[in-house]
Short mmCIF file of N, CA and C in Angstrom, two decimals:
data_model
loop_
_atom_site.label_atom_id
_atom_site.label_comp_id
_atom_site.label_asym_id
_atom_site.label_seq_id
_atom_site.Cartn_x
_atom_site.Cartn_y
_atom_site.Cartn_z
N MET A 160 81.12 -17.58 11.14
CA MET A 160 81.38 -16.25 10.65
C MET A 160 80.58 -15.21 11.44
N ARG A 161 79.36 -15.61 11.79
CA ARG A 161 78.53 -14.70 12.57
C ARG A 161 79.15 -14.43 13.94
N LEU A 162 79.69 -15.47 14.53
CA LEU A 162 80.35 -15.33 15.82
C LEU A 162 81.59 -14.43 15.71
N GLY A 163 82.31 -14.57 14.62
CA GLY A 163 83.48 -13.72 14.40
C GLY A 163 83.11 -12.25 14.28
N ILE A 164 82.00 -11.97 13.59
CA ILE A 164 81.53 -10.59 13.46
C ILE A 164 81.14 -10.06 14.84
N PHE A 165 80.45 -10.89 15.63
CA PHE A 165 80.06 -10.46 16.98
C PHE A 165 81.29 -10.17 17.84
N VAL A 166 82.28 -11.06 17.80
CA VAL A 166 83.48 -10.87 18.62
C VAL A 166 84.21 -9.59 18.19
N GLY A 167 84.28 -9.36 16.89
CA GLY A 167 84.91 -8.14 16.40
C GLY A 167 84.18 -6.90 16.89
N CYS A 168 82.84 -6.93 16.84
CA CYS A 168 82.06 -5.81 17.35
C CYS A 168 82.23 -5.65 18.85
N LEU A 169 82.31 -6.76 19.56
CA LEU A 169 82.49 -6.71 21.01
C LEU A 169 83.82 -6.04 21.36
N VAL A 170 84.86 -6.42 20.67
CA VAL A 170 86.17 -5.81 20.92
C VAL A 170 86.13 -4.32 20.58
N LEU A 171 85.53 -3.98 19.45
CA LEU A 171 85.45 -2.58 19.04
C LEU A 171 84.67 -1.75 20.05
N VAL A 172 83.53 -2.26 20.49
CA VAL A 172 82.72 -1.52 21.47
C VAL A 172 83.47 -1.39 22.80
N ALA A 173 84.13 -2.45 23.22
CA ALA A 173 84.88 -2.40 24.48
C ALA A 173 85.98 -1.34 24.41
N VAL A 174 86.66 -1.28 23.27
CA VAL A 174 87.72 -0.27 23.10
C VAL A 174 87.11 1.14 23.11
N LEU A 175 86.00 1.31 22.40
CA LEU A 175 85.37 2.63 22.35
C LEU A 175 84.85 3.06 23.72
N VAL A 176 84.37 2.13 24.53
CA VAL A 176 83.92 2.45 25.89
C VAL A 176 85.12 2.84 26.75
N ASN A 177 86.21 2.10 26.63
CA ASN A 177 87.40 2.42 27.43
C ASN A 177 88.03 3.75 27.04
N VAL A 178 87.95 4.10 25.76
CA VAL A 178 88.49 5.38 25.29
C VAL A 178 87.57 6.51 25.74
N GLY A 179 86.28 6.22 25.88
CA GLY A 179 85.34 7.25 26.31
C GLY A 179 84.49 7.80 25.18
N TRP A 180 84.58 7.24 24.00
CA TRP A 180 83.79 7.70 22.86
C TRP A 180 82.35 7.21 22.90
N VAL A 181 82.13 6.12 23.65
CA VAL A 181 80.79 5.55 23.81
C VAL A 181 80.49 5.54 25.30
N PRO A 182 79.26 5.91 25.70
CA PRO A 182 78.93 5.89 27.13
C PRO A 182 79.15 4.51 27.74
N ALA A 183 79.58 4.47 28.99
CA ALA A 183 79.92 3.22 29.66
C ALA A 183 78.72 2.52 30.26
N GLY A 184 77.52 3.03 30.11
CA GLY A 184 76.35 2.38 30.68
C GLY A 184 75.99 3.01 32.01
N LEU A 185 75.06 2.37 32.70
CA LEU A 185 74.58 2.90 33.97
C LEU A 185 75.14 2.08 35.13
N GLY A 186 75.83 2.69 36.01
CA GLY A 186 76.33 2.02 37.21
C GLY A 186 77.19 0.81 36.91
N ASP A 187 76.76 -0.36 37.44
CA ASP A 187 77.52 -1.60 37.27
C ASP A 187 77.15 -2.35 35.99
N ALA A 188 76.42 -1.75 35.09
CA ALA A 188 75.93 -2.43 33.90
C ALA A 188 76.91 -2.38 32.74
N ASN A 189 78.15 -2.02 32.99
CA ASN A 189 79.12 -1.86 31.91
C ASN A 189 79.29 -3.12 31.06
N PRO A 190 79.54 -4.31 31.62
CA PRO A 190 79.71 -5.50 30.76
C PRO A 190 78.44 -5.83 29.97
N ALA A 191 77.28 -5.72 30.61
CA ALA A 191 76.03 -6.00 29.91
C ALA A 191 75.80 -4.98 28.80
N TRP A 192 76.11 -3.72 29.05
CA TRP A 192 75.95 -2.67 28.06
C TRP A 192 76.84 -2.94 26.84
N VAL A 193 78.08 -3.32 27.10
CA VAL A 193 79.02 -3.59 26.01
C VAL A 193 78.52 -4.76 25.16
N VAL A 194 78.06 -5.83 25.80
CA VAL A 194 77.59 -7.01 25.07
C VAL A 194 76.34 -6.67 24.28
N LEU A 195 75.38 -5.98 24.88
CA LEU A 195 74.15 -5.63 24.17
C LEU A 195 74.42 -4.70 23.00
N LEU A 196 75.29 -3.73 23.19
CA LEU A 196 75.62 -2.83 22.10
C LEU A 196 76.32 -3.58 20.96
N ALA A 197 77.18 -4.51 21.31
CA ALA A 197 77.85 -5.32 20.29
C ALA A 197 76.83 -6.18 19.53
N LEU A 198 75.84 -6.73 20.23
CA LEU A 198 74.79 -7.51 19.57
C LEU A 198 73.99 -6.65 18.61
N VAL A 199 73.64 -5.45 19.04
CA VAL A 199 72.85 -4.56 18.20
C VAL A 199 73.63 -4.15 16.95
N ILE A 200 74.91 -3.98 17.08
CA ILE A 200 75.74 -3.59 15.93
C ILE A 200 76.01 -4.78 15.02
N SER A 201 76.27 -5.95 15.60
CA SER A 201 76.66 -7.11 14.79
C SER A 201 75.49 -7.73 14.02
N ALA A 202 74.26 -7.58 14.52
CA ALA A 202 73.12 -8.20 13.84
C ALA A 202 72.93 -7.67 12.42
N PRO A 203 72.82 -6.35 12.22
CA PRO A 203 72.67 -5.88 10.84
C PRO A 203 73.92 -6.10 9.99
N LEU A 204 75.10 -6.04 10.63
CA LEU A 204 76.32 -6.32 9.87
C LEU A 204 76.33 -7.76 9.36
N SER A 205 75.92 -8.69 10.21
CA SER A 205 75.85 -10.09 9.79
C SER A 205 74.85 -10.26 8.66
N PHE A 206 73.72 -9.59 8.77
CA PHE A 206 72.69 -9.69 7.74
C PHE A 206 73.22 -9.22 6.39
N ILE A 207 73.98 -8.15 6.40
CA ILE A 207 74.51 -7.59 5.14
C ILE A 207 75.73 -8.35 4.66
N LEU A 208 76.68 -8.59 5.54
CA LEU A 208 77.95 -9.19 5.13
C LEU A 208 77.84 -10.67 4.79
N LEU A 209 76.88 -11.37 5.38
CA LEU A 209 76.76 -12.81 5.15
C LEU A 209 75.64 -13.16 4.19
N ARG A 210 75.19 -12.21 3.40
CA ARG A 210 74.09 -12.44 2.45
C ARG A 210 74.45 -13.52 1.43
N LYS A 211 75.66 -13.48 0.90
CA LYS A 211 76.08 -14.45 -0.11
C LYS A 211 76.04 -15.87 0.46
N GLN A 212 76.59 -16.04 1.65
CA GLN A 212 76.60 -17.37 2.27
C GLN A 212 75.17 -17.84 2.58
N ARG A 213 74.32 -16.93 3.01
CA ARG A 213 72.93 -17.28 3.32
C ARG A 213 72.19 -17.70 2.05
N ASP A 214 72.42 -17.00 0.94
CA ASP A 214 71.78 -17.37 -0.32
C ASP A 214 72.27 -18.72 -0.84
N GLU A 215 73.56 -18.98 -0.70
CA GLU A 215 74.10 -20.29 -1.12
C GLU A 215 73.51 -21.42 -0.30
N MET A 216 73.40 -21.22 1.00
CA MET A 216 72.82 -22.24 1.87
C MET A 216 71.35 -22.46 1.53
N SER A 217 70.65 -21.39 1.23
CA SER A 217 69.24 -21.51 0.86
C SER A 217 69.07 -22.32 -0.42
N GLN A 218 69.94 -22.11 -1.38
CA GLN A 218 69.88 -22.88 -2.63
C GLN A 218 70.18 -24.35 -2.37
N GLN A 219 71.13 -24.64 -1.51
CA GLN A 219 71.43 -26.04 -1.19
C GLN A 219 70.25 -26.71 -0.52
N ILE A 220 69.63 -26.03 0.41
CA ILE A 220 68.48 -26.60 1.10
C ILE A 220 67.32 -26.79 0.14
N ALA A 221 67.08 -25.82 -0.74
CA ALA A 221 66.00 -25.94 -1.71
C ALA A 221 66.24 -27.12 -2.65
N GLY A 222 67.48 -27.35 -3.04
CA GLY A 222 67.81 -28.50 -3.88
C GLY A 222 67.56 -29.81 -3.17
N ARG A 223 67.90 -29.88 -1.91
CA ARG A 223 67.68 -31.10 -1.13
C ARG A 223 66.19 -31.37 -0.96
N VAL A 224 65.43 -30.32 -0.72
CA VAL A 224 63.98 -30.47 -0.55
C VAL A 224 63.35 -30.94 -1.85
N ALA A 225 63.79 -30.37 -2.96
CA ALA A 225 63.25 -30.79 -4.27
C ALA A 225 63.60 -32.24 -4.54
N GLY A 226 64.80 -32.66 -4.21
CA GLY A 226 65.19 -34.05 -4.40
C GLY A 226 64.37 -34.99 -3.53
N ALA A 227 64.10 -34.58 -2.30
CA ALA A 227 63.28 -35.40 -1.41
C ALA A 227 61.85 -35.50 -1.92
N LYS A 228 61.32 -34.41 -2.46
CA LYS A 228 59.97 -34.43 -3.03
C LYS A 228 59.90 -35.36 -4.24
N ASP A 229 60.94 -35.32 -5.08
CA ASP A 229 60.98 -36.20 -6.25
C ASP A 229 61.01 -37.66 -5.83
N LYS A 230 61.81 -37.98 -4.83
CA LYS A 230 61.89 -39.37 -4.34
C LYS A 230 60.56 -39.81 -3.75
N LEU A 231 59.91 -38.93 -3.03
CA LEU A 231 58.62 -39.25 -2.44
C LEU A 231 57.58 -39.49 -3.53
N ALA A 232 57.58 -38.67 -4.55
CA ALA A 232 56.64 -38.85 -5.65
C ALA A 232 56.91 -40.16 -6.38
N ALA A 233 58.18 -40.50 -6.57
CA ALA A 233 58.52 -41.77 -7.23
C ALA A 233 58.07 -42.95 -6.39
N ASN A 234 58.26 -42.87 -5.09
CA ASN A 234 57.82 -43.95 -4.20
C ASN A 234 56.30 -44.09 -4.22
N ARG A 235 55.60 -42.98 -4.26
CA ARG A 235 54.14 -43.04 -4.31
C ARG A 235 53.66 -43.71 -5.59
N SER A 236 54.29 -43.36 -6.71
CA SER A 236 53.86 -43.95 -7.97
C SER A 236 54.16 -45.45 -8.01
N GLN A 237 55.26 -45.88 -7.40
CA GLN A 237 55.56 -47.31 -7.33
C GLN A 237 54.53 -48.04 -6.48
N GLU A 238 54.14 -47.43 -5.36
CA GLU A 238 53.15 -48.05 -4.50
C GLU A 238 51.80 -48.13 -5.20
N ASP A 239 51.44 -47.07 -5.92
CA ASP A 239 50.17 -47.07 -6.64
C ASP A 239 50.16 -48.14 -7.72
N ALA A 240 51.27 -48.28 -8.44
CA ALA A 240 51.34 -49.29 -9.50
C ALA A 240 51.24 -50.69 -8.90
N ALA A 241 51.90 -50.92 -7.80
CA ALA A 241 51.84 -52.24 -7.16
C ALA A 241 50.43 -52.51 -6.65
N ASP A 242 49.77 -51.51 -6.10
CA ASP A 242 48.41 -51.67 -5.60
C ASP A 242 47.45 -51.93 -6.76
N ASP A 243 47.59 -51.21 -7.86
CA ASP A 243 46.73 -51.44 -9.01
C ASP A 243 46.93 -52.83 -9.59
N ALA A 244 48.18 -53.28 -9.64
CA ALA A 244 48.46 -54.63 -10.16
C ALA A 244 47.86 -55.70 -9.26
N ALA A 245 47.90 -55.47 -7.98
CA ALA A 245 47.33 -56.45 -7.03
C ALA A 245 45.81 -56.49 -7.14
N ARG A 246 45.19 -55.39 -7.42
CA ARG A 246 43.72 -55.35 -7.53
C ARG A 246 43.24 -55.99 -8.84
N VAL A 247 44.04 -55.87 -9.89
CA VAL A 247 43.64 -56.44 -11.18
C VAL A 247 43.68 -57.96 -11.10
N ASN A 248 44.66 -58.52 -10.43
CA ASN A 248 44.79 -59.97 -10.34
C ASN A 248 43.82 -60.45 -9.33
#
């Protein structure tokens, strides 16, 4: 989705440069100028427009991390119990 936003901004900036509404850059820097301007425009748009997807992904990752921590704690308690049983005998 982020790539799609960038491509959309790239097309929009290229059209605006060709129409003359946006400066074409300095000398031979036209393609680099168009790409950089599209990056600058698409970054905040991605941050705003993809907030929902970013929050959902963050929740999924947090759930996986919590599950891994629970499994690790369970494994530690099993090892401790086995070690204590071995020491008692």
